[in-house]
Amino acid sequence: SKQNQSVSFFQGGRDTQNLGIAPVNTVRGGAEQGTYVCKELVFAYAMWISPSFHLKVIRTFDRITSAPQTSSGMAADKMQAGVILLGFMRKELNLSNSSVLGACQKLQEAVGLPNLAPQYAIDAPAGALDGSSRPTLALSALLKQHGIRMTANQAYQQLAKLGVVEHRERYSRSAINGIKKFWSLTAKGCMFGKNITSPANPRETQPHFFESKFPELLKLLDTVH
């Protein structure tokens, strides 16, 4: 018939052959024996013989691909971006466990997830065996507490020579040349303290030092010339 001829012509066409899939599959024997045509070929043939169906397919594809993203999709993208950013910040800025936990809790809230994170994290020096957090203070407070006549900035400069802290930079409109510098503990420095998110700016870290390790840190400061 004319219809069978058009089907045969379509099956043998170059575009059909270039689909890269077997258009017809024949199963011989068994309960599922028969000849099966792949779904893609059925759609392609329908588009070939019916201009109106072809137009519907194009409009449907355009509507789906140009539709605004669903809220669940946006939440998933936010979550993925947040996890990547958090992983980068933890690695690059040596953020403390408690700071990472706080960021995770905010990320959960932002994307509408239930709060599955623990309520607290342990911040302690390497080698601490009791599983408890250690109290920390800012450098200026510890210097004052131990009667050290040195400013925090002077101490930071000395600690930088020891590789305990380092300068980090961030963009700032109000800073000179648009760059704001801040101190951050290095991986080595995390033996003596932790990096918390700065109260002054969430894009900065602020070193806090373990009170129990500060006498050891003062001995190191005495070695700097």
Coordinates of C-alpha atoms in Angstrom, one line a residue:
S1 CA 0.0 0.0 0.0
K2 CA 1.0 3.6 -0.2
Q3 CA 1.3 3.9 3.6
N4 CA 3.6 0.9 3.7
Q5 CA 5.7 2.4 1.0
S6 CA 6.1 5.6 2.9
V7 CA 7.1 3.7 6.1
S8 CA 9.7 1.7 4.1
F9 CA 11.0 4.9 2.6
F10 CA 11.2 6.6 6.0
Q11 CA 13.0 3.6 7.5
G12 CA 15.6 3.6 4.8
G13 CA 16.2 7.4 4.8
R14 CA 19.6 8.8 5.7
D15 CA 18.3 10.7 8.8
T16 CA 16.6 7.6 10.2
Q17 CA 19.8 5.6 9.7
N18 CA 21.8 8.4 11.5
L19 CA 19.7 8.0 14.7
G20 CA 22.2 5.6 16.0
I21 CA 19.6 3.2 17.4
A22 CA 18.0 0.1 16.0
P23 CA 14.6 1.3 14.7
V24 CA 12.9 -2.1 14.7
N25 CA 13.5 -5.0 17.1
T26 CA 12.0 -8.5 16.4
V27 CA 11.6 -11.0 19.2
R28 CA 11.2 -14.6 18.1
G29 CA 9.5 -17.1 20.4
G30 CA 8.3 -16.8 23.9
A31 CA 5.4 -14.9 25.4
E32 CA 6.8 -11.5 24.2
Q33 CA 7.5 -12.5 20.6
G34 CA 6.7 -9.9 18.0
T35 CA 8.1 -6.8 16.2
Y36 CA 8.7 -3.7 18.2
V37 CA 9.4 -0.2 16.9
C38 CA 11.4 2.2 19.1
K39 CA 9.5 5.2 20.5
E40 CA 11.9 7.7 19.0
L41 CA 11.2 6.3 15.5
V42 CA 7.4 6.5 16.1
F43 CA 7.7 10.2 17.0
A44 CA 10.0 10.9 14.2
Y45 CA 7.7 9.2 11.7
A46 CA 4.7 11.1 13.0
M47 CA 6.5 14.4 12.7
W48 CA 7.5 13.4 9.1
I49 CA 4.0 12.7 7.9
S50 CA 2.1 15.3 10.0
P51 CA 3.2 19.0 9.9
S52 CA 0.7 19.8 12.7
F53 CA 2.2 17.2 15.0
H54 CA 5.7 18.4 14.1
L55 CA 4.7 21.9 15.1
K56 CA 3.2 20.6 18.4
V57 CA 6.5 18.8 19.2
I58 CA 8.5 22.0 18.6
R59 CA 6.2 24.1 20.7
T60 CA 6.2 21.6 23.5
F61 CA 10.0 21.4 23.5
D62 CA 10.2 25.2 23.5
R63 CA 7.8 25.5 26.4
I64 CA 9.6 23.0 28.6
T65 CA 13.1 24.3 27.9
S66 CA 12.1 28.0 28.4
A67 CA 9.8 27.5 31.4
P68 CA 11.0 29.1 34.7
Q69 CA 12.8 26.7 37.0
T70 CA 10.7 25.1 39.7
S71 CA 11.2 26.0 43.3
S72 CA 12.5 22.5 44.0
G73 CA 15.0 22.8 41.2
M74 CA 16.1 26.2 42.5
A75 CA 16.5 24.8 46.0
A76 CA 18.6 21.9 44.7
D77 CA 20.9 24.3 42.8
K78 CA 21.2 26.6 45.9
M79 CA 22.1 23.6 48.0
Q80 CA 24.7 22.3 45.6
A81 CA 26.3 25.8 45.2
G82 CA 26.2 26.2 49.0
V83 CA 27.9 22.8 49.6
I84 CA 30.6 23.6 47.0
L85 CA 31.2 27.1 48.5
L86 CA 31.3 25.7 52.1
G87 CA 33.8 23.0 51.1
F88 CA 36.0 25.6 49.4
M89 CA 35.9 27.9 52.4
R90 CA 36.6 25.1 54.9
K91 CA 39.7 24.1 52.9
E92 CA 41.0 27.5 52.0
L93 CA 40.2 29.3 55.3
N94 CA 40.7 26.5 57.7
L95 CA 37.3 27.2 59.3
S96 CA 36.6 25.6 62.7
N97 CA 34.1 22.8 63.1
S98 CA 31.6 25.1 64.9
S99 CA 31.8 27.7 62.1
V100 CA 31.2 25.0 59.4
L101 CA 28.2 23.7 61.5
G102 CA 26.8 27.2 61.7
A103 CA 27.1 27.7 58.0
C104 CA 25.4 24.3 57.4
Q105 CA 22.5 25.2 59.6
K106 CA 22.0 28.5 57.7
L107 CA 22.3 26.7 54.4
Q108 CA 19.6 24.2 55.5
E109 CA 17.3 27.1 56.5
A110 CA 17.9 28.9 53.2
V111 CA 16.8 26.0 51.0
G112 CA 14.0 24.9 53.3
L113 CA 15.4 21.7 54.6
P114 CA 14.7 20.3 58.0
N115 CA 17.4 20.9 60.6
L116 CA 19.3 17.6 60.5
A117 CA 22.7 19.0 61.7
P118 CA 23.9 18.4 65.3
Q119 CA 23.3 21.3 67.7
Y120 CA 27.0 21.8 68.5
A121 CA 30.5 20.8 67.2
I122 CA 33.7 20.1 69.0
D123 CA 36.5 22.7 68.7
A124 CA 39.6 21.4 70.4
P125 CA 43.4 21.2 69.7
A126 CA 44.8 18.2 67.9
G127 CA 45.5 15.4 70.5
A128 CA 42.7 16.4 72.9
L129 CA 41.3 13.0 74.1
D130 CA 38.2 13.9 76.2
G131 CA 36.1 15.0 73.2
S132 CA 35.2 18.3 74.7
S133 CA 35.6 21.8 73.2
R134 CA 38.3 24.1 74.5
P135 CA 37.6 27.8 75.4
T136 CA 39.1 30.3 73.1
L137 CA 39.7 34.0 73.1
A138 CA 40.7 36.7 70.7
L139 CA 44.5 37.4 70.5
S140 CA 44.2 40.9 72.1
A141 CA 42.3 39.4 75.1
L142 CA 44.8 36.7 75.7
L143 CA 47.8 39.1 75.5
K144 CA 46.1 41.3 78.1
Q145 CA 45.3 38.3 80.2
H146 CA 48.9 37.2 80.3
G147 CA 50.3 40.7 80.8
I148 CA 52.1 40.8 77.4
R149 CA 52.9 44.4 76.4
M150 CA 52.3 43.9 72.7
T151 CA 49.5 44.9 70.4
A152 CA 47.5 42.3 68.7
N153 CA 48.8 43.5 65.3
Q154 CA 52.4 43.3 66.4
A155 CA 51.7 39.7 67.7
Y156 CA 50.1 38.8 64.4
Q157 CA 53.1 40.0 62.5
Q158 CA 55.3 37.8 64.6
L159 CA 53.0 34.8 64.3
A160 CA 53.0 35.3 60.5
K161 CA 56.8 34.7 60.6
L162 CA 56.2 31.5 62.4
G163 CA 53.7 30.3 59.8
V164 CA 50.9 30.3 62.4
V165 CA 48.8 33.0 60.7
E166 CA 48.6 34.5 57.2
H167 CA 47.0 37.5 55.5
R168 CA 43.9 36.8 53.4
E169 CA 42.2 39.2 51.1
R170 CA 38.7 40.0 50.0
Y171 CA 37.1 42.6 47.8
S172 CA 35.8 45.7 49.5
R173 CA 34.4 49.0 48.0
S174 CA 35.6 51.0 51.0
A175 CA 39.1 49.6 51.3
I176 CA 42.2 51.0 49.6
N177 CA 42.5 49.7 46.1
G178 CA 39.3 47.7 46.7
I179 CA 41.2 45.1 48.7
K180 CA 40.6 44.4 52.4
K181 CA 43.1 42.2 54.3
F182 CA 42.4 40.0 57.3
W183 CA 44.2 37.5 59.4
S184 CA 43.5 33.8 59.2
L185 CA 45.1 30.8 61.0
T186 CA 47.0 28.4 58.7
A187 CA 46.8 24.6 58.9
K188 CA 49.8 24.8 61.3
G189 CA 48.1 27.5 63.3
C190 CA 45.0 25.4 63.9
M191 CA 47.1 23.5 66.5
F192 CA 46.8 26.7 68.7
G193 CA 43.3 27.9 67.8
K194 CA 40.5 28.1 65.3
N195 CA 39.1 30.4 62.6
I196 CA 35.7 31.7 63.3
T197 CA 33.5 33.8 61.1
S198 CA 34.3 37.4 61.9
P199 CA 31.5 39.3 63.8
A200 CA 32.5 42.4 61.8
N201 CA 32.0 40.8 58.4
P202 CA 30.9 37.2 57.5
R203 CA 33.3 37.2 54.5
E204 CA 36.3 37.3 56.9
T205 CA 37.7 34.9 59.4
Q206 CA 38.9 35.9 62.9
P207 CA 41.5 33.8 64.7
H208 CA 40.6 32.6 68.2
F209 CA 43.2 30.9 70.3
F210 CA 42.8 28.1 72.7
E211 CA 43.5 29.3 76.2
S212 CA 45.2 26.0 77.1
K213 CA 47.6 26.3 74.2
F214 CA 48.5 30.0 74.6
P215 CA 51.5 29.5 76.9
E216 CA 53.0 27.2 74.3
L217 CA 52.4 29.8 71.6
L218 CA 54.0 32.5 73.8
K219 CA 57.2 30.4 73.9
L220 CA 57.2 30.3 70.1
L221 CA 56.9 34.0 70.0
D222 CA 60.0 34.4 72.1
T223 CA 62.0 32.6 69.3
V224 CA 61.1 35.2 66.7
H225 CA 63.7 37.8 65.9

